[in-house]
Amino acid sequence: MTETPTADLAARKRELLRRRLESAGLADADARSERIPRRPADTPRLPLSYAQSRMWLLQQLDPASPAYNVCLAIRLRGPLDPAALRTALQGLIDRHEVLRTRYPAAGDGSPEQLVDAEAEVEFDAVDLRGLPEQERESRATELARTASATPFDLASDHPLRTLLIHRAEQDHTLVLTVHHIAWDGGTFNALSRDLSALYRAAATGEPSPLEQLPLQYGDFALWQRTTWTDERLAGHLDHWRTILVPPP
């Protein structure tokens, strides 16, 4: 595959960042060689990763805010099997623990991850095919905006909601609303690949072609919290204090 100029630029930026981190003493060779272990099966409650802790705190400052909702409206043209789509979305939740995780506060008020063994996909469908075309467009936009503007309760809600809007016989919109605590820039590509594979399998009556994931996000969060101790982070913090604090 030939790299595009954009991909080439991104690669050069990553390499430049790596060199800068190395020159600053922040590229930890030991960390790169570490392997993240699977957590014991009897570990139902987990710490949040540092990134999740930041996102959880921001949500607590304004619990009714949808500011950290990520809303994706995907236009689907052509034949669609809604039952197969629902099965695929359920398979996605079964496969990825982070999509069936809640974030209640522990006894001391700090958050923790609570992974539910099972969770039913929140799948709603709205049929607009009986409306005039212009009204269908405005109504579909309204539905997507409402989905995006509905906040999550991180303590009790799973971080994914789905809505299928039927516009015409072969024209649909799949609206995925995910809280940012379970979704980042790299998540979309991985989950979209899995969803496509699960939908093809469900539509043809085949079993899932996906192998079990070697790690879940909770494994990473536990490893990060137990490995990246205050002592290990001290050098990193000192570096950024030096860079960010203006001279007297």
PDB file of C-alpha atoms in Angstrom:
ATOM      1  CA  MET A   1       0.000   0.000   0.000  1.00  0.00           C
ATOM      2  CA  THR A   2       1.378   3.389  -0.947  1.00  0.00           C
ATOM      3  CA  GLU A   3       1.475   5.898   1.878  1.00  0.00           C
ATOM      4  CA  THR A   4      -0.437   9.104   1.301  1.00  0.00           C
ATOM      5  CA  PRO A   5       1.248  12.458   2.021  1.00  0.00           C
ATOM      6  CA  THR A   6      -0.949  12.773   5.121  1.00  0.00           C
ATOM      7  CA  ALA A   7       0.096   9.362   6.437  1.00  0.00           C
ATOM      8  CA  ASP A   8       3.742  10.159   5.702  1.00  0.00           C
ATOM      9  CA  LEU A   9       3.467  13.462   7.586  1.00  0.00           C
ATOM     10  CA  ALA A  10       1.863  11.703  10.559  1.00  0.00           C
ATOM     11  CA  ALA A  11       4.667   9.127  10.612  1.00  0.00           C
ATOM     12  CA  ARG A  12       7.309  11.867  10.573  1.00  0.00           C
ATOM     13  CA  LYS A  13       5.535  13.672  13.421  1.00  0.00           C
ATOM     14  CA  ARG A  14       5.469  10.490  15.503  1.00  0.00           C
ATOM     15  CA  GLU A  15       9.169   9.949  14.897  1.00  0.00           C
ATOM     16  CA  LEU A  16       9.949  13.555  15.839  1.00  0.00           C
ATOM     17  CA  LEU A  17       7.954  13.202  19.048  1.00  0.00           C
ATOM     18  CA  ARG A  18       9.752   9.963  19.886  1.00  0.00           C
ATOM     19  CA  ARG A  19      13.141  11.623  19.449  1.00  0.00           C
ATOM     20  CA  ARG A  20      12.129  14.571  21.609  1.00  0.00           C
ATOM     21  CA  LEU A  21      10.930  12.274  24.362  1.00  0.00           C
ATOM     22  CA  GLU A  22      14.177  10.326  24.213  1.00  0.00           C
ATOM     23  CA  SER A  23      16.256  13.506  24.369  1.00  0.00           C
ATOM     24  CA  ALA A  24      14.201  14.631  27.386  1.00  0.00           C
ATOM     25  CA  GLY A  25      14.734  11.284  29.100  1.00  0.00           C
ATOM     26  CA  LEU A  26      11.032  10.417  28.927  1.00  0.00           C
ATOM     27  CA  ALA A  27      11.152   7.457  26.556  1.00  0.00           C
ATOM     28  CA  ASP A  28      11.368   4.668  29.095  1.00  0.00           C
ATOM     29  CA  ALA A  29      12.969   1.605  27.519  1.00  0.00           C
ATOM     30  CA  ASP A  30      11.823  -0.559  30.430  1.00  0.00           C
ATOM     31  CA  ALA A  31       8.209   0.539  29.893  1.00  0.00           C
ATOM     32  CA  ARG A  32       8.383  -0.289  26.190  1.00  0.00           C
ATOM     33  CA  SER A  33       9.570  -3.804  26.982  1.00  0.00           C
ATOM     34  CA  GLU A  34       6.932  -4.463  29.662  1.00  0.00           C
ATOM     35  CA  ARG A  35       4.066  -6.791  28.911  1.00  0.00           C
ATOM     36  CA  ILE A  36       0.630  -5.948  30.248  1.00  0.00           C
ATOM     37  CA  PRO A  37      -0.743  -9.038  32.041  1.00  0.00           C
ATOM     38  CA  ARG A  38      -4.311 -10.254  32.110  1.00  0.00           C
ATOM     39  CA  ARG A  39      -5.894  -9.498  35.447  1.00  0.00           C
ATOM     40  CA  PRO A  40      -7.208 -12.338  37.630  1.00  0.00           C
ATOM     41  CA  ALA A  41     -10.706 -13.459  36.704  1.00  0.00           C
ATOM     42  CA  ASP A  42     -12.008 -12.624  40.195  1.00  0.00           C
ATOM     43  CA  THR A  43     -11.219  -8.894  39.908  1.00  0.00           C
ATOM     44  CA  PRO A  44     -14.685  -7.347  39.371  1.00  0.00           C
ATOM     45  CA  ARG A  45     -13.762  -3.812  40.458  1.00  0.00           C
ATOM     46  CA  LEU A  46     -10.890  -1.954  38.869  1.00  0.00           C
ATOM     47  CA  PRO A  47      -9.195   1.435  39.118  1.00  0.00           C
ATOM     48  CA  LEU A  48      -9.634   3.928  36.319  1.00  0.00           C
ATOM     49  CA  SER A  49      -6.742   4.744  34.048  1.00  0.00           C
ATOM     50  CA  TYR A  50      -5.287   8.228  34.424  1.00  0.00           C
ATOM     51  CA  ALA A  51      -7.120   9.386  31.301  1.00  0.00           C
ATOM     52  CA  GLN A  52     -10.408   7.938  32.542  1.00  0.00           C
ATOM     53  CA  SER A  53      -9.971   9.571  35.949  1.00  0.00           C
ATOM     54  CA  ARG A  54      -9.616  12.954  34.305  1.00  0.00           C
ATOM     55  CA  MET A  55     -12.725  12.375  32.201  1.00  0.00           C
ATOM     56  CA  TRP A  56     -14.710  11.112  35.210  1.00  0.00           C
ATOM     57  CA  LEU A  57     -13.804  14.204  37.243  1.00  0.00           C
ATOM     58  CA  LEU A  58     -14.798  16.552  34.422  1.00  0.00           C
ATOM     59  CA  GLN A  59     -18.176  14.831  34.155  1.00  0.00           C
ATOM     60  CA  GLN A  60     -18.748  15.181  37.934  1.00  0.00           C
ATOM     61  CA  LEU A  61     -18.253  18.933  37.683  1.00  0.00           C
ATOM     62  CA  ASP A  62     -21.367  19.109  35.494  1.00  0.00           C
ATOM     63  CA  PRO A  63     -23.214  15.756  35.580  1.00  0.00           C
ATOM     64  CA  ALA A  64     -26.023  16.964  33.302  1.00  0.00           C
ATOM     65  CA  SER A  65     -23.644  18.061  30.554  1.00  0.00           C
ATOM     66  CA  PRO A  66     -23.355  16.073  27.285  1.00  0.00           C
ATOM     67  CA  ALA A  67     -20.042  17.795  26.508  1.00  0.00           C
ATOM     68  CA  TYR A  68     -18.138  14.505  26.614  1.00  0.00           C
ATOM     69  CA  ASN A  69     -20.568  12.544  24.461  1.00  0.00           C
ATOM     70  CA  VAL A  70     -19.164  11.331  21.163  1.00  0.00           C
ATOM     71  CA  CYS A  71     -21.948  11.004  18.592  1.00  0.00           C
ATOM     72  CA  LEU A  72     -21.422   9.230  15.275  1.00  0.00           C
ATOM     73  CA  ALA A  73     -24.154   9.255  12.615  1.00  0.00           C
ATOM     74  CA  ILE A  74     -23.339   6.646   9.969  1.00  0.00           C
ATOM     75  CA  ARG A  75     -25.382   6.665   6.745  1.00  0.00           C
ATOM     76  CA  LEU A  76     -26.142   3.145   5.547  1.00  0.00           C
ATOM     77  CA  ARG A  77     -27.335   2.803   1.970  1.00  0.00           C
ATOM     78  CA  GLY A  78     -28.497  -0.467   0.467  1.00  0.00           C
ATOM     79  CA  PRO A  79     -30.205  -3.544   1.905  1.00  0.00           C
ATOM     80  CA  LEU A  80     -30.032  -3.743   5.697  1.00  0.00           C
ATOM     81  CA  ASP A  81     -30.958  -6.493   8.117  1.00  0.00           C
ATOM     82  CA  PRO A  82     -31.919  -4.703  11.366  1.00  0.00           C
ATOM     83  CA  ALA A  83     -31.973  -7.947  13.355  1.00  0.00           C
ATOM     84  CA  ALA A  84     -28.455  -8.796  12.196  1.00  0.00           C
ATOM     85  CA  LEU A  85     -27.316  -5.272  13.069  1.00  0.00           C
ATOM     86  CA  ARG A  86     -28.702  -5.603  16.578  1.00  0.00           C
ATOM     87  CA  THR A  87     -26.981  -8.980  16.945  1.00  0.00           C
ATOM     88  CA  ALA A  88     -23.707  -7.431  15.754  1.00  0.00           C
ATOM     89  CA  LEU A  89     -23.992  -4.547  18.216  1.00  0.00           C
ATOM     90  CA  GLN A  90     -24.691  -7.004  21.017  1.00  0.00           C
ATOM     91  CA  GLY A  91     -21.628  -8.971  19.928  1.00  0.00           C
ATOM     92  CA  LEU A  92     -19.582  -5.787  20.100  1.00  0.00           C
ATOM     93  CA  ILE A  93     -20.640  -5.204  23.708  1.00  0.00           C
ATOM     94  CA  ASP A  94     -20.016  -8.844  24.593  1.00  0.00           C
ATOM     95  CA  ARG A  95     -16.524  -8.604  23.093  1.00  0.00           C
ATOM     96  CA  HIS A  96     -15.397  -5.264  24.563  1.00  0.00           C
ATOM     97  CA  GLU A  97     -15.677  -4.959  28.341  1.00  0.00           C
ATOM     98  CA  VAL A  98     -15.300  -1.185  28.229  1.00  0.00           C
ATOM     99  CA  LEU A  99     -18.736  -0.962  26.567  1.00  0.00           C
ATOM    100  CA  ARG A 100     -20.409  -2.689  29.529  1.00  0.00           C
ATOM    101  CA  THR A 101     -18.530  -0.902  32.286  1.00  0.00           C
ATOM    102  CA  ARG A 102     -19.978   1.501  34.848  1.00  0.00           C
ATOM    103  CA  TYR A 103     -18.037   3.962  36.992  1.00  0.00           C
ATOM    104  CA  PRO A 104     -19.575   4.260  40.479  1.00  0.00           C
ATOM    105  CA  ALA A 105     -17.841   5.953  43.395  1.00  0.00           C
ATOM    106  CA  ALA A 106     -16.264   3.735  46.022  1.00  0.00           C
ATOM    107  CA  GLY A 107     -16.708   4.240  49.757  1.00  0.00           C
ATOM    108  CA  ASP A 108     -14.028   6.944  49.850  1.00  0.00           C
ATOM    109  CA  GLY A 109     -15.645   8.822  46.946  1.00  0.00           C
ATOM    110  CA  SER A 110     -13.038   7.844  44.358  1.00  0.00           C
ATOM    111  CA  PRO A 111     -14.277   6.212  41.128  1.00  0.00           C
ATOM    112  CA  GLU A 112     -13.803   2.600  40.155  1.00  0.00           C
ATOM    113  CA  GLN A 113     -14.584   0.493  37.116  1.00  0.00           C
ATOM    114  CA  LEU A 114     -17.336  -2.057  37.542  1.00  0.00           C
ATOM    115  CA  VAL A 115     -17.449  -4.442  34.580  1.00  0.00           C
ATOM    116  CA  ASP A 116     -20.790  -6.174  34.179  1.00  0.00           C
ATOM    117  CA  ALA A 117     -20.558  -9.784  33.050  1.00  0.00           C
ATOM    118  CA  GLU A 118     -23.513  -9.223  30.713  1.00  0.00           C
ATOM    119  CA  ALA A 119     -25.219  -6.170  29.279  1.00  0.00           C
ATOM    120  CA  GLU A 120     -28.004  -5.887  26.743  1.00  0.00           C
ATOM    121  CA  VAL A 121     -27.371  -3.459  23.910  1.00  0.00           C
ATOM    122  CA  GLU A 122     -29.426  -0.271  24.134  1.00  0.00           C
ATOM    123  CA  PHE A 123     -30.883  -0.388  20.632  1.00  0.00           C
ATOM    124  CA  ASP A 124     -33.745   1.848  19.535  1.00  0.00           C
ATOM    125  CA  ALA A 125     -35.243   2.109  16.057  1.00  0.00           C
ATOM    126  CA  VAL A 126     -37.369   4.871  14.523  1.00  0.00           C
ATOM    127  CA  ASP A 127     -39.162   4.435  11.203  1.00  0.00           C
ATOM    128  CA  LEU A 128     -39.546   7.663   9.214  1.00  0.00           C
ATOM    129  CA  ARG A 129     -40.511   6.059   5.915  1.00  0.00           C
ATOM    130  CA  GLY A 130     -44.095   7.225   6.198  1.00  0.00           C
ATOM    131  CA  LEU A 131     -43.112  10.902   6.292  1.00  0.00           C
ATOM    132  CA  PRO A 132     -42.522  13.250   3.321  1.00  0.00           C
ATOM    133  CA  GLU A 133     -38.863  13.288   2.265  1.00  0.00           C
ATOM    134  CA  GLN A 134     -38.076  16.789   3.510  1.00  0.00           C
ATOM    135  CA  GLU A 135     -39.664  16.050   6.861  1.00  0.00           C
ATOM    136  CA  ARG A 136     -37.690  12.803   7.111  1.00  0.00           C
ATOM    137  CA  GLU A 137     -34.415  14.722   6.827  1.00  0.00           C
ATOM    138  CA  SER A 138     -35.279  17.262   9.502  1.00  0.00           C
ATOM    139  CA  ARG A 139     -36.669  14.591  11.811  1.00  0.00           C
ATOM    140  CA  ALA A 140     -33.571  12.399  11.423  1.00  0.00           C
ATOM    141  CA  THR A 141     -31.350  15.371  12.253  1.00  0.00           C
ATOM    142  CA  GLU A 142     -33.464  16.139  15.314  1.00  0.00           C
ATOM    143  CA  LEU A 143     -33.254  12.546  16.542  1.00  0.00           C
ATOM    144  CA  ALA A 144     -29.462  12.468  16.156  1.00  0.00           C
ATOM    145  CA  ARG A 145     -29.106  15.759  18.013  1.00  0.00           C
ATOM    146  CA  THR A 146     -31.310  14.529  20.843  1.00  0.00           C
ATOM    147  CA  ALA A 147     -29.227  11.356  21.145  1.00  0.00           C
ATOM    148  CA  SER A 148     -26.048  13.410  21.249  1.00  0.00           C
ATOM    149  CA  ALA A 149     -27.439  15.820  23.867  1.00  0.00           C
ATOM    150  CA  THR A 150     -28.622  13.157  26.316  1.00  0.00           C
ATOM    151  CA  PRO A 151     -26.017  12.847  29.107  1.00  0.00           C
ATOM    152  CA  PHE A 152     -24.759   9.594  30.597  1.00  0.00           C
ATOM    153  CA  ASP A 153     -24.871   8.771  34.292  1.00  0.00           C
ATOM    154  CA  LEU A 154     -21.459   7.130  34.561  1.00  0.00           C
ATOM    155  CA  ALA A 155     -22.367   5.389  37.815  1.00  0.00           C
ATOM    156  CA  SER A 156     -25.356   3.519  36.388  1.00  0.00           C
ATOM    157  CA  ASP A 157     -25.281   3.737  32.568  1.00  0.00           C
ATOM    158  CA  HIS A 158     -23.189   1.748  30.160  1.00  0.00           C
ATOM    159  CA  PRO A 159     -21.314   4.155  27.882  1.00  0.00           C
ATOM    160  CA  LEU A 160     -22.915   3.198  24.539  1.00  0.00           C
ATOM    161  CA  ARG A 161     -26.365   3.956  23.119  1.00  0.00           C
ATOM    162  CA  THR A 162     -27.458   3.058  19.598  1.00  0.00           C
ATOM    163  CA  LEU A 163     -30.289   4.313  17.412  1.00  0.00           C
ATOM    164  CA  LEU A 164     -31.278   3.105  13.951  1.00  0.00           C
ATOM    165  CA  ILE A 165     -33.255   5.568  11.824  1.00  0.00           C
ATOM    166  CA  HIS A 166     -35.065   4.166   8.796  1.00  0.00           C
ATOM    167  CA  ARG A 167     -35.234   6.920   6.157  1.00  0.00           C
ATOM    168  CA  ALA A 168     -36.205   4.809   3.133  1.00  0.00           C
ATOM    169  CA  GLU A 169     -36.225   1.151   2.123  1.00  0.00           C
ATOM    170  CA  GLN A 170     -32.492   1.242   1.420  1.00  0.00           C
ATOM    171  CA  ASP A 171     -31.458   4.356   3.301  1.00  0.00           C
ATOM    172  CA  HIS A 172     -30.773   4.291   7.031  1.00  0.00           C
ATOM    173  CA  THR A 173     -28.724   6.135   9.649  1.00  0.00           C
ATOM    174  CA  LEU A 174     -27.047   4.375  12.555  1.00  0.00           C
ATOM    175  CA  VAL A 175     -26.447   6.785  15.438  1.00  0.00           C
ATOM    176  CA  LEU A 176     -23.865   5.696  17.999  1.00  0.00           C
ATOM    177  CA  THR A 177     -23.542   7.808  21.138  1.00  0.00           C
ATOM    178  CA  VAL A 178     -20.580   6.926  23.338  1.00  0.00           C
ATOM    179  CA  HIS A 179     -19.131   8.632  26.374  1.00  0.00           C
ATOM    180  CA  HIS A 180     -15.550   9.791  25.926  1.00  0.00           C
ATOM    181  CA  ILE A 181     -14.507   7.784  29.001  1.00  0.00           C
ATOM    182  CA  ALA A 182     -14.802   4.678  26.786  1.00  0.00           C
ATOM    183  CA  TRP A 183     -13.874   6.150  23.419  1.00  0.00           C
ATOM    184  CA  ASP A 184     -10.861   7.916  21.910  1.00  0.00           C
ATOM    185  CA  GLY A 185      -9.456   8.666  18.489  1.00  0.00           C
ATOM    186  CA  GLY A 186      -8.178   5.141  17.930  1.00  0.00           C
ATOM    187  CA  THR A 187     -11.324   3.401  19.122  1.00  0.00           C
ATOM    188  CA  PHE A 188     -13.458   4.056  16.058  1.00  0.00           C
ATOM    189  CA  ASN A 189     -11.305   2.095  13.601  1.00  0.00           C
ATOM    190  CA  ALA A 190     -11.058  -0.947  15.867  1.00  0.00           C
ATOM    191  CA  LEU A 191     -14.750  -1.065  16.746  1.00  0.00           C
ATOM    192  CA  SER A 192     -15.929  -0.361  13.199  1.00  0.00           C
ATOM    193  CA  ARG A 193     -13.859  -3.298  11.922  1.00  0.00           C
ATOM    194  CA  ASP A 194     -15.324  -5.558  14.586  1.00  0.00           C
ATOM    195  CA  LEU A 195     -18.872  -4.342  13.937  1.00  0.00           C
ATOM    196  CA  SER A 196     -18.534  -4.947  10.188  1.00  0.00           C
ATOM    197  CA  ALA A 197     -17.241  -8.478  10.738  1.00  0.00           C
ATOM    198  CA  LEU A 198     -19.959  -9.274  13.284  1.00  0.00           C
ATOM    199  CA  TYR A 199     -22.705  -7.905  11.024  1.00  0.00           C
ATOM    200  CA  ARG A 200     -21.554  -9.965   8.028  1.00  0.00           C
ATOM    201  CA  ALA A 201     -21.530 -13.080  10.201  1.00  0.00           C
ATOM    202  CA  ALA A 202     -24.962 -12.389  11.698  1.00  0.00           C
ATOM    203  CA  ALA A 203     -26.509 -11.582   8.304  1.00  0.00           C
ATOM    204  CA  THR A 204     -25.300 -14.881   6.831  1.00  0.00           C
ATOM    205  CA  GLY A 205     -25.994 -17.012   9.895  1.00  0.00           C
ATOM    206  CA  GLU A 206     -22.306 -17.671  10.528  1.00  0.00           C
ATOM    207  CA  PRO A 207     -20.579 -17.637  13.925  1.00  0.00           C
ATOM    208  CA  SER A 208     -18.387 -14.706  14.873  1.00  0.00           C
ATOM    209  CA  PRO A 209     -15.048 -14.810  13.003  1.00  0.00           C
ATOM    210  CA  LEU A 210     -13.308 -12.764  15.703  1.00  0.00           C
ATOM    211  CA  GLU A 211     -10.871 -14.326  18.120  1.00  0.00           C
ATOM    212  CA  GLN A 212     -11.045 -13.533  21.818  1.00  0.00           C
ATOM    213  CA  LEU A 213      -9.242 -10.331  22.729  1.00  0.00           C
ATOM    214  CA  PRO A 214      -5.919 -10.958  24.499  1.00  0.00           C
ATOM    215  CA  LEU A 215      -6.425  -7.896  26.720  1.00  0.00           C
ATOM    216  CA  GLN A 216      -9.249  -5.642  27.817  1.00  0.00           C
ATOM    217  CA  TYR A 217      -9.016  -1.972  28.735  1.00  0.00           C
ATOM    218  CA  GLY A 218      -9.441  -2.852  32.402  1.00  0.00           C
ATOM    219  CA  ASP A 219      -6.231  -4.908  32.201  1.00  0.00           C
ATOM    220  CA  PHE A 220      -4.394  -1.837  30.963  1.00  0.00           C
ATOM    221  CA  ALA A 221      -5.903   0.425  33.640  1.00  0.00           C
ATOM    222  CA  LEU A 222      -4.902  -1.949  36.440  1.00  0.00           C
ATOM    223  CA  TRP A 223      -1.391  -2.342  35.011  1.00  0.00           C
ATOM    224  CA  GLN A 224      -0.988   1.423  34.633  1.00  0.00           C
ATOM    225  CA  ARG A 225      -2.088   2.157  38.188  1.00  0.00           C
ATOM    226  CA  THR A 226       0.089  -0.533  39.749  1.00  0.00           C
ATOM    227  CA  THR A 227       3.136   0.106  37.562  1.00  0.00           C
ATOM    228  CA  TRP A 228       3.233   3.868  37.087  1.00  0.00           C
ATOM    229  CA  THR A 229       3.740   4.768  40.737  1.00  0.00           C
ATOM    230  CA  ASP A 230       4.424   8.244  42.111  1.00  0.00           C
ATOM    231  CA  GLU A 231       8.134   7.428  42.241  1.00  0.00           C
ATOM    232  CA  ARG A 232       8.205   6.413  38.597  1.00  0.00           C
ATOM    233  CA  LEU A 233       6.221   9.463  37.517  1.00  0.00           C
ATOM    234  CA  ALA A 234       8.316  11.922  39.503  1.00  0.00           C
ATOM    235  CA  GLY A 235      10.843  12.482  36.723  1.00  0.00           C
ATOM    236  CA  HIS A 236       8.103  13.076  34.175  1.00  0.00           C
ATOM    237  CA  LEU A 237       6.352  15.585  36.428  1.00  0.00           C
ATOM    238  CA  ASP A 238       9.602  17.432  37.141  1.00  0.00           C
ATOM    239  CA  HIS A 239      10.276  17.734  33.422  1.00  0.00           C
ATOM    240  CA  TRP A 240       6.883  19.278  32.630  1.00  0.00           C
ATOM    241  CA  ARG A 241       7.020  21.569  35.659  1.00  0.00           C
ATOM    242  CA  THR A 242      10.292  22.886  34.293  1.00  0.00           C
ATOM    243  CA  ILE A 243       8.840  23.321  30.801  1.00  0.00           C
ATOM    244  CA  LEU A 244       5.457  24.790  31.767  1.00  0.00           C
ATOM    245  CA  VAL A 245       6.224  26.959  34.798  1.00  0.00           C
ATOM    246  CA  PRO A 246       7.370  30.406  33.660  1.00  0.00           C
ATOM    247  CA  PRO A 247      10.693  31.656  35.042  1.00  0.00           C
ATOM    248  CA  PRO A 248      10.477  34.042  38.011  1.00  0.00           C
TER     249      PRO A 248
END
